[in-house]
XYZ file of C-alpha atoms in Angstrom:
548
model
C 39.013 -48.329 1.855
C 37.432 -47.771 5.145
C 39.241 -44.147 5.358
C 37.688 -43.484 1.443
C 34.050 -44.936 2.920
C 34.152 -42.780 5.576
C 34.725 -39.607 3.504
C 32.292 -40.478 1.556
C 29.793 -40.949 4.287
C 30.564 -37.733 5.344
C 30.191 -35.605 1.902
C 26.761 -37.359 1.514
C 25.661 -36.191 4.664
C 26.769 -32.622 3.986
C 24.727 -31.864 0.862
C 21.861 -34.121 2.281
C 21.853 -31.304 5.717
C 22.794 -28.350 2.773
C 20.127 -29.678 0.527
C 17.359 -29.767 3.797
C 18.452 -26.544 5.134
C 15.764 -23.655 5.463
C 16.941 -20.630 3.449
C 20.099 -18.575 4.463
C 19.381 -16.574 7.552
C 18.403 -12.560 7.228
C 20.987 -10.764 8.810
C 21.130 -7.132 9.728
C 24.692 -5.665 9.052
C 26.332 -2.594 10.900
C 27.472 -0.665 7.697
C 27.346 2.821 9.543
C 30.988 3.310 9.062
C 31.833 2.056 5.428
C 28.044 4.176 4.421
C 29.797 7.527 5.845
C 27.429 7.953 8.687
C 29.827 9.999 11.149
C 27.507 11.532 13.720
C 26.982 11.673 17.823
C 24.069 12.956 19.254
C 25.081 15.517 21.639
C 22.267 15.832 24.929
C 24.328 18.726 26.600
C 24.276 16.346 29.564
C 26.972 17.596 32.652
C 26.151 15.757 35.615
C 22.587 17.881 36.080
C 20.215 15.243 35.060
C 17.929 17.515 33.426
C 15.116 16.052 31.651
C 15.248 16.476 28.168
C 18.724 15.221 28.050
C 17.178 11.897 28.118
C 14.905 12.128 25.094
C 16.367 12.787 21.741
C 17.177 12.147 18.766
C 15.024 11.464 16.514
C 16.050 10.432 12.951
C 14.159 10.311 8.652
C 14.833 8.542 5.646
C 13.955 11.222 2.922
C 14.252 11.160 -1.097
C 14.480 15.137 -0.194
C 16.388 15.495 -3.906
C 13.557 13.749 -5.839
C 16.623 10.966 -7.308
C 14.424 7.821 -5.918
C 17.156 7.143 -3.977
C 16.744 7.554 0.547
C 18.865 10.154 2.066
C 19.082 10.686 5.623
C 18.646 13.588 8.152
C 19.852 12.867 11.587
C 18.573 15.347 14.412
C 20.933 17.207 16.918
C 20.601 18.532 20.602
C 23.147 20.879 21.958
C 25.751 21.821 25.064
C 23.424 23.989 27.560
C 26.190 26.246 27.586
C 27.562 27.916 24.596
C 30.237 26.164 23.139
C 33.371 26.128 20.418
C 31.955 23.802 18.703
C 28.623 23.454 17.266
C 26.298 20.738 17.455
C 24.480 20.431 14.653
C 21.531 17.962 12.445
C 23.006 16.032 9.972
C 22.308 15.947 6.601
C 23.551 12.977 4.393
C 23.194 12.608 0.362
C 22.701 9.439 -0.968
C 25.855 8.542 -3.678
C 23.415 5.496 -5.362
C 26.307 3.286 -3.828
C 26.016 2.163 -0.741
C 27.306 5.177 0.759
C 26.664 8.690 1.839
C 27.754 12.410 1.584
C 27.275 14.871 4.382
C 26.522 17.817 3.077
C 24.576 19.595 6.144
C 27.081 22.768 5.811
C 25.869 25.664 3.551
C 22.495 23.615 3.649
C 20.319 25.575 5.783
C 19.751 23.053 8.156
C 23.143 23.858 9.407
C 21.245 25.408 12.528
C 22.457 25.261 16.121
C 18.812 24.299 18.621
C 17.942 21.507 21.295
C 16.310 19.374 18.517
C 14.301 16.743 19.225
C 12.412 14.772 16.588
C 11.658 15.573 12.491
C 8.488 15.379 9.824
C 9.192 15.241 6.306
C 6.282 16.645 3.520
C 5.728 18.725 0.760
C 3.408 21.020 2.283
C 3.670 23.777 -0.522
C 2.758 20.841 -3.733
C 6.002 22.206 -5.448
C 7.664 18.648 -5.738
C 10.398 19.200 -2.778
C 9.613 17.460 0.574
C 9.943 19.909 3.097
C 11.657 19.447 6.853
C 9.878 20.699 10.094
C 12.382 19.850 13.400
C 11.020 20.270 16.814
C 12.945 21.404 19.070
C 13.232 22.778 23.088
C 14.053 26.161 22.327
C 11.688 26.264 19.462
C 10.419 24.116 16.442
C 11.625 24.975 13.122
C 10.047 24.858 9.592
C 12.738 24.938 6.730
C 11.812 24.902 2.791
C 13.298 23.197 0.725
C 14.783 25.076 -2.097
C 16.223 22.261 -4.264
C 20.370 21.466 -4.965
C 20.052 20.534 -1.253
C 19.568 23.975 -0.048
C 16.596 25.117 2.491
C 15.305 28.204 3.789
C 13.796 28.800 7.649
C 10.253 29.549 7.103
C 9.050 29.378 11.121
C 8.053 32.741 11.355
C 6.628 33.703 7.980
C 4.790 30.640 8.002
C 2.964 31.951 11.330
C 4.089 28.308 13.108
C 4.913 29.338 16.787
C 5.782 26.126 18.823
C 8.484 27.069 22.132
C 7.121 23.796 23.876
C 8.746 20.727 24.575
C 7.844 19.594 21.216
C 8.695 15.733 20.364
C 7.156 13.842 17.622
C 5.133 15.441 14.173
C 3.669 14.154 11.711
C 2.438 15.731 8.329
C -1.574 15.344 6.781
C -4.235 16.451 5.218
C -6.869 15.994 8.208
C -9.540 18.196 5.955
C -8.871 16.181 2.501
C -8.248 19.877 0.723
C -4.760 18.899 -1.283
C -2.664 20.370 1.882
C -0.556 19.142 4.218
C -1.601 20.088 7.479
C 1.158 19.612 10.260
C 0.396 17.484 14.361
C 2.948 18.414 16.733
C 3.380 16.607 19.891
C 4.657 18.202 23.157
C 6.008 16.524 26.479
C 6.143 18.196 30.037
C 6.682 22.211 30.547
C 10.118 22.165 31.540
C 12.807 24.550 32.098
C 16.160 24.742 33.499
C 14.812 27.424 36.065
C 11.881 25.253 37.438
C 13.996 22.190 37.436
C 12.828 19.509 39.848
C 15.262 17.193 42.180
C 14.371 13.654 41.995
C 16.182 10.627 43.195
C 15.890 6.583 42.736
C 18.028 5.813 45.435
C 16.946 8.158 47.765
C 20.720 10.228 48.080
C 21.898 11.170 44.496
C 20.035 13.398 41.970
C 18.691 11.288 38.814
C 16.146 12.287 36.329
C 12.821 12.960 37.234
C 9.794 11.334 35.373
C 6.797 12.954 33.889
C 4.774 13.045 36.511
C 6.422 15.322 38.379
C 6.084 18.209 35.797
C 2.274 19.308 34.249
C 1.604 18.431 30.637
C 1.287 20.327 27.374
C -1.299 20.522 24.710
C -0.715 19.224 21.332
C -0.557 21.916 18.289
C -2.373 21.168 14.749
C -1.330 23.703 12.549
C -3.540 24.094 9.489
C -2.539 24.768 6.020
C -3.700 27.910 4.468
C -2.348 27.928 1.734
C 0.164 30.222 0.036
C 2.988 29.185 2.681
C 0.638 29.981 5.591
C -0.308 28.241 8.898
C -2.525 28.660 11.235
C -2.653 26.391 14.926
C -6.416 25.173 15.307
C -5.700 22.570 18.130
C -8.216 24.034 20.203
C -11.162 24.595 17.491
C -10.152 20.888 16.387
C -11.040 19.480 19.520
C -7.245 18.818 20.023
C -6.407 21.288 22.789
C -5.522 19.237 26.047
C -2.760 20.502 28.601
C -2.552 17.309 30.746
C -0.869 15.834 27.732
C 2.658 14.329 27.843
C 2.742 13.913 24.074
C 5.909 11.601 22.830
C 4.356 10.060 19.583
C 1.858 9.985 16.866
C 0.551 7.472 14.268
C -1.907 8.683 11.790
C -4.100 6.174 10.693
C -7.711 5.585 9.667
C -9.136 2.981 12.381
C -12.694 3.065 11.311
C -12.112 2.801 7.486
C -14.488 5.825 6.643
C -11.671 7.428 4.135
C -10.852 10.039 6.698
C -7.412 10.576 8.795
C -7.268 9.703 12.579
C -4.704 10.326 15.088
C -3.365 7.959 17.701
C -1.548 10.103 20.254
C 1.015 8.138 23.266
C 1.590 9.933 26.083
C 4.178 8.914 29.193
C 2.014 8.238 32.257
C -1.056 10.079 30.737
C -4.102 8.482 28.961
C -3.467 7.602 25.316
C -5.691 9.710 23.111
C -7.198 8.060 19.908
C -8.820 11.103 17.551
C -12.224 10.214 15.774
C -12.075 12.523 12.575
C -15.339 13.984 12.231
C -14.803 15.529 8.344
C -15.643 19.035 9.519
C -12.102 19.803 10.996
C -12.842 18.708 14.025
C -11.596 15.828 16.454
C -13.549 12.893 18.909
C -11.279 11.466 21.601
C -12.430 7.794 21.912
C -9.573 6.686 23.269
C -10.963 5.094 26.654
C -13.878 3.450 25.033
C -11.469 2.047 21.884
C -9.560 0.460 24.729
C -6.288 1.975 23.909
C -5.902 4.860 26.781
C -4.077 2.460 29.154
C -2.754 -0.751 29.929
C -4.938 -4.315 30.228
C -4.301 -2.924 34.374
C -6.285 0.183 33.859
C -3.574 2.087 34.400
C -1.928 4.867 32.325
C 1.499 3.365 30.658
C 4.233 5.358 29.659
C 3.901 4.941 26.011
C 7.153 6.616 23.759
C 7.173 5.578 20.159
C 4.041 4.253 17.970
C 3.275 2.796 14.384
C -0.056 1.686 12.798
C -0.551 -0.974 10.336
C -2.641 -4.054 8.946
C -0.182 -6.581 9.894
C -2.828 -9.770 9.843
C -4.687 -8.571 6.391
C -8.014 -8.112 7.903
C -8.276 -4.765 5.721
C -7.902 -2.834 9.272
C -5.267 -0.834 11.321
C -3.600 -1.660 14.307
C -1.593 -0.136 16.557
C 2.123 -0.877 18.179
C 2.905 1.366 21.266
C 6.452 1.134 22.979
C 6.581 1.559 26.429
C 8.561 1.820 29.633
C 10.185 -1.489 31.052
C 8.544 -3.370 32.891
C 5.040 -2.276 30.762
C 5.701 -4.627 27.677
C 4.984 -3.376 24.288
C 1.101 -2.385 23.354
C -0.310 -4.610 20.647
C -3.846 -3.182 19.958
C -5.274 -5.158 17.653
C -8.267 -3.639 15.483
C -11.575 -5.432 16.206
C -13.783 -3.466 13.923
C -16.264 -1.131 15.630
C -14.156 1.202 17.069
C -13.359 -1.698 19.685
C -9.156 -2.579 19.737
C -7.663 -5.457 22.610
C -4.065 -5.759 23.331
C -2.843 -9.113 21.915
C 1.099 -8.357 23.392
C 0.232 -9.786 26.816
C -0.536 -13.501 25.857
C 1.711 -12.948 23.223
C 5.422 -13.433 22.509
C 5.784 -9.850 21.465
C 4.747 -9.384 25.557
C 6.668 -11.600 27.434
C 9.584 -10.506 25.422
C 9.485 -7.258 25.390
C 8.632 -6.870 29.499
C 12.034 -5.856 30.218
C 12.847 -3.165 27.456
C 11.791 0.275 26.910
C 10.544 0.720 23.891
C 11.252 4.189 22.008
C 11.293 3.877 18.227
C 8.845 1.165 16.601
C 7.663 0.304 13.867
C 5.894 -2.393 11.503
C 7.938 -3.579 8.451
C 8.179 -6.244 6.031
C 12.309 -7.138 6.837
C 11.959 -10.817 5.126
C 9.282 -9.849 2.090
C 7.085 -12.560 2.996
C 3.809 -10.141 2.848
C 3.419 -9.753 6.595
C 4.551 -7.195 8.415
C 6.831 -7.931 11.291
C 7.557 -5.835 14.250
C 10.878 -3.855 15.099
C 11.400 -2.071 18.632
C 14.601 0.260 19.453
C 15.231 0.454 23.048
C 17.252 1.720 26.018
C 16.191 3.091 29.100
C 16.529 7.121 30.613
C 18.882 6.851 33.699
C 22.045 5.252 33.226
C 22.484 4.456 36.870
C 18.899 1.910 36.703
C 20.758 -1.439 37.299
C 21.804 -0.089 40.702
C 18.231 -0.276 42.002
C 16.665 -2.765 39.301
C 19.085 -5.358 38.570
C 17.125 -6.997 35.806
C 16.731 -3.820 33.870
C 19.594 -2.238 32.253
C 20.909 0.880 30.288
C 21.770 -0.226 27.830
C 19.739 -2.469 25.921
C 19.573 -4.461 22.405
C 16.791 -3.815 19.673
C 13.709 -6.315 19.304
C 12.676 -7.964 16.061
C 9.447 -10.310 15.686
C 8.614 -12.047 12.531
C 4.892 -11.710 11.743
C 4.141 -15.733 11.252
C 1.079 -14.315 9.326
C -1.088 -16.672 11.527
C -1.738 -12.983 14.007
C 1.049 -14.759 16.120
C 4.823 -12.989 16.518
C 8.383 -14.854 16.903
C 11.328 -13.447 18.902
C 13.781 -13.247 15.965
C 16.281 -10.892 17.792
C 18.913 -12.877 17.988
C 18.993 -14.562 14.564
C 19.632 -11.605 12.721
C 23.512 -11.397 13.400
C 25.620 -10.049 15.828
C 24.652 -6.269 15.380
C 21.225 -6.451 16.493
C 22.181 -8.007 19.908
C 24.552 -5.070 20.924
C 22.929 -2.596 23.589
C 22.915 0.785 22.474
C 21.081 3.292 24.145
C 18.161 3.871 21.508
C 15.623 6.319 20.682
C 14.451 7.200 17.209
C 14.178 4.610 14.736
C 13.521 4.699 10.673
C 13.282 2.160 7.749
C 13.901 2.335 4.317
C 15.887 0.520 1.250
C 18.269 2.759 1.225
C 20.799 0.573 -1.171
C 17.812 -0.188 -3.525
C 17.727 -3.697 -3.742
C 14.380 -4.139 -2.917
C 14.222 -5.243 1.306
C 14.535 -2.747 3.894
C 17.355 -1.502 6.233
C 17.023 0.012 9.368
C 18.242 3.454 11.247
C 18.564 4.225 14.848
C 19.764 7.094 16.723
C 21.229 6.786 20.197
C 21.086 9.400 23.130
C 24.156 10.776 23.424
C 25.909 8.429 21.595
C 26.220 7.329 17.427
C 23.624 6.303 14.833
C 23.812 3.295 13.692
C 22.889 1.974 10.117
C 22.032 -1.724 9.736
C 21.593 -3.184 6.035
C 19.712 -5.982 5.231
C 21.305 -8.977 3.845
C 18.926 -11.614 2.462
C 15.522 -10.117 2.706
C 15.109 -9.903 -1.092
C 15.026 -13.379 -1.358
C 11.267 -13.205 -1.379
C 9.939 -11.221 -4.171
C 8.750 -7.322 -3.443
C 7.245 -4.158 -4.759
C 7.891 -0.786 -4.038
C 5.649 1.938 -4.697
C 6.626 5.968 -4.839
C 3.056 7.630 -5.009
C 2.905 11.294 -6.265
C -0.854 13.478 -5.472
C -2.010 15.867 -8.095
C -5.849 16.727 -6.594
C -4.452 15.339 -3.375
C -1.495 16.523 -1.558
C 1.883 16.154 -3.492
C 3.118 13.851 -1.317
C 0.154 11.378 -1.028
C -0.130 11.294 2.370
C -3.298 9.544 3.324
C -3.633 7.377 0.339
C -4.271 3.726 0.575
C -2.598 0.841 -1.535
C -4.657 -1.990 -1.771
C -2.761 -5.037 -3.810
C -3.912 -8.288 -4.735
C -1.364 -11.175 -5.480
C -1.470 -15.014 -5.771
C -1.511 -15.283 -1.724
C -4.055 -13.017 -1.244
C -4.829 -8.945 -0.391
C -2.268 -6.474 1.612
C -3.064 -2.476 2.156
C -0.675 -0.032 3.301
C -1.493 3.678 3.914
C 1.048 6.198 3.269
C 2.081 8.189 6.326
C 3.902 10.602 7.980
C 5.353 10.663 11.277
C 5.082 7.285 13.337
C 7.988 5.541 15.653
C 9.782 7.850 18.080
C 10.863 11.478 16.645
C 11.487 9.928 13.225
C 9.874 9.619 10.307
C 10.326 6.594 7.735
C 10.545 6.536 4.050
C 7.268 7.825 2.269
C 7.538 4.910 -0.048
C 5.494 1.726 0.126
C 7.480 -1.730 0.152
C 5.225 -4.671 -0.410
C 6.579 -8.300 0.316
C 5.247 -10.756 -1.783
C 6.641 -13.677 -1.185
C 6.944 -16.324 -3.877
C 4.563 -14.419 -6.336
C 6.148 -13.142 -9.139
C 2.819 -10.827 -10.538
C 0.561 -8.940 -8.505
C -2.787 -9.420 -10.073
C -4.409 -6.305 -9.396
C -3.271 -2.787 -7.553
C -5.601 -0.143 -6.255
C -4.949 3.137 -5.363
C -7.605 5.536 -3.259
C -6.142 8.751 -3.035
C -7.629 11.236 -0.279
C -8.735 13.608 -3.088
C -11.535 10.834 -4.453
C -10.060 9.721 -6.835
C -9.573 5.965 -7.541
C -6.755 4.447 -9.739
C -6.013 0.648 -10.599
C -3.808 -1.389 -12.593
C -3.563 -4.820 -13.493
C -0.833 -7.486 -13.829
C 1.930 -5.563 -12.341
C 5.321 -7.699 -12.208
C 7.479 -8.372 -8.566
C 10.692 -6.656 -8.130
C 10.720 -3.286 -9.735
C 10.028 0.609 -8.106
C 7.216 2.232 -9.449
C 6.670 5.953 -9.789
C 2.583 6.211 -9.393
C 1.250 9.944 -10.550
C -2.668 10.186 -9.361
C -5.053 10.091 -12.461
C -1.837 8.631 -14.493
C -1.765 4.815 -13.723
């Protein structure tokens, strides 16, 4: 009888602890293998330690065959010398299933360069998102002809770019239906003017940025009829001490017009005031966002914007170098932002990494966006003369507590997440289609990596596909404004953002526990102003502009 109590005992306090539990954790599963991902990012790297060797790759999600469904583009570097064996991009079809089909040969894209990071847009308005690669030996523009075919545009298109060009991003900084094209640059480098540098004092390692000068950024403006033209300079944009590694596009002061948020490695930050006339005002040092809370110049690698505490504003996530701690600006309203990430867990956690590819997403659906960094650092020799900083290094996650305050959830995501990889870009998207977001990352010189969520759909979500007909096909500037039972969210759609990668051009809204979003607005870039009502949780909406 005692035995029989004891059992008993014992179920009861099983499904009292089951029946108290929190929900089943989110977890973040390696699927990179069983999805068909097979690629390695190739740096060329053979004992030189030449700069760019450290920098790629950079990495998209893209519907580039209009099926609803993510595919992915992976971007390649190459040997230094020629070699048997190509190294090329990747190009993967999504099969609806949970896996992938690499069909990069015959594609176009099948090109040999020292790529770098990629943009995704539909530039032309003919319903195919276009690709534009940058690249060391030259940035390429490729069309996309449909049946997963493209065509090199570059020179036709009158884009010239031989810098060391790293992150893009595609918009319509004029408002006239086009999709005008940013390009960042780093350091002028070549193999020829190569510099010797050295941490320990005897053997060669890679040099840092300030030993080389810097590069000006390129804007490329859309003529129309396949035709660019590069009006950094008129724009206000033209500034050779640059050392350009990202871009967010975003509009801090709310007037309806696109800014741009440029991070540059031991260089100011530049923040761009549009001033609707095709030009640009840097405001960067009086925004508070050209350097650290030290005054000095950081040295800032990937960067995101988004309203991640609903105050119907912008802020801005900037990944830096170890030892730096990720940048936090929050928006203050009058072109005023202040770095929350030092008194902040995001800070204290983050003081050791550096930071590539980051982003703000919504991994749990709860309707606040969380915080994802990918890192790993340049020289793979660091932990000789910093023992607390290493190679390689695992990827950060904070959960957004919707309070403006940030948990470490790193290591509560499952074992994936806490292996250190040597990262660079980074991407989101739901690539499986069932409604929460999975992650992509790109190594240098090494794999990419797939993770799928498991358990974010839990909460309830909404994803919105938005499609310009005034404004530019692929809606890039327009702002979703959605009102449910716990109150407003906005989201912007945008190109370019992280580290050489671009994310899905689709909007995923978390909503938590409500099952009907009240109201949805819609303000595209042309003018025009859509809304619908009572919209139900958990479906993917196709949105045409002047068609709600």
């Amino acid at each position: 009888m005692k035995i029989v109590a004891a059992c008993a005992l014992a179920i009861a306090a099983a499904v009292t602890a089951f029946s108290t539990a929190g929900p089943p954790a989110i977890l973040f599963t390696d699927v990179t293998t069983a999805a068909g991902i097979r690629f390695h990012h190739d740096s060329g790297r053979a004992g030189k330690k030449w700069l760019p060797e450290t920098m790629g790759s950079g990495a998209s999600f893209v519907d580039l065959d209009g099926d609803g469904w993510p595919d992915i583009l992976l971007i390649n570097s190459r040997p230094w010398q020629p070699h048997s064996r190509k190294s090329l991009c990747a190009l993967y079809r999504n099969n609806h299933n949970g896996t992938f089909t690499d069909i990069t040969r015959g594609s176009g894209l099948d090109v040999e360069m020292y790529g770098m990071g990629v943009a995704v847009a539909d530039y032309d308005n003919d319903g195919r998102p276009d690709v534009y690669i940058t690249a060391l030996d030259g940035d390429h523009l490729f069309h996309n002809e449909g049946q997963g075919k493209f065509r090199d545009v570059t020179k036709v298109a009158g884009i010239s770019n031989m810098s060391f060009g790293s992150s893009a991003a595609w918009l319509d900084y004029d408002r006239d239906g086009k999709a005008d094209l940013f390009v960042a640059n780093y350091v002028q480098w070549t193999a020829q003017g190569d510099l010797r540098c050295s941490l320990d004092g005897v053997t060669k390692s890679y040099c840092t940025p300030e030993s080389y000068k810097g590069n000006s950024v390129r804007l490329f403006h859309n003529l129309g009829g396949g035709k660019f033209a590069d009006v950094a300079v008129k724009a206000g944009l033209g500034d050779p001490s640059s050392k350009s590694l990202g871009v967010a596009v975003l509009d801090y002061n709310g007037d309806g017009w696109p800014d741009l948020f440029v991070s540059n490695d031991t260089e100011r930050n530049k923040l761009y005031r549009n001033n609707h006339d095709g030009t640009f005002t840097e405001e960067g040092i009086p925004a508070g966002v050209a350097y650290g809370e030290d005054g000095v110049a950081r040295g800032a690698m990937g960067v995101d914007s988004s309203d991640y505490d609903r105050s119907g504003r912008e802020h801005l996530l900037v990944g830096n170098f170890s030892n730096q701690m990720l940048g936090l600006y929050h928006n203050e309203g009058g072109n005023l932002f202040v770095d929350e990430a030092p008194r902040s867990t995001v800070g204290r956690s983050s003081l050791l990494s550096l930071a590539f590819g980051v982003f703000f997403f919504d991994y749990d659906l709860d309707g606040h966006p969380d915080i994802f960094a990918a890192n790993g650092h340049i020289d793979e020799e660091i932990g000789r003369v910093q023992p607390k900083i290493q190679y390689k290094q695992p990827p950060l996650l904070f959960r957004n507590l919707g309070n403006g305050k940030f948990e470490d959830t790193s290591k509560q995501v499952g074992p994936a997440f806490e292996r250190p990889i040597v990262a660079r870009g980074a991407a989101y998207a739901d690539f499986d289609r069932d409604g929460d977001l999975d992650v992509l990352i790109t190594t240098n010189d090494g794999p990419a990596y797939l993770f799928r969520n498991d358990g974010g759909n839990r909460n309830h979500w909404l994803t919105l596909r938005l499609e310009g007909v005034k404004s530019n096909r692929s809606a890039l500037g327009a702002v979703v404004i959605l009102d449910s039972a716990s109150g407003k969210q906005s989201q912007t759609v945008h190109s370019g953002s992280s580290y050489c990668s671009q994310s899905d051009l689709a909007l995923t809204f978390g909503l938590g526990k409500d099952e009907i979003v009240k109201s949805l607005e819609i303000r595209w870039p042309s003018g025009q102003v859509d809304r619908r009502a009572n919209v139900k949780a958990n479906q993917f909406l196709n949105l045409r502009e002047g068609q709600l």
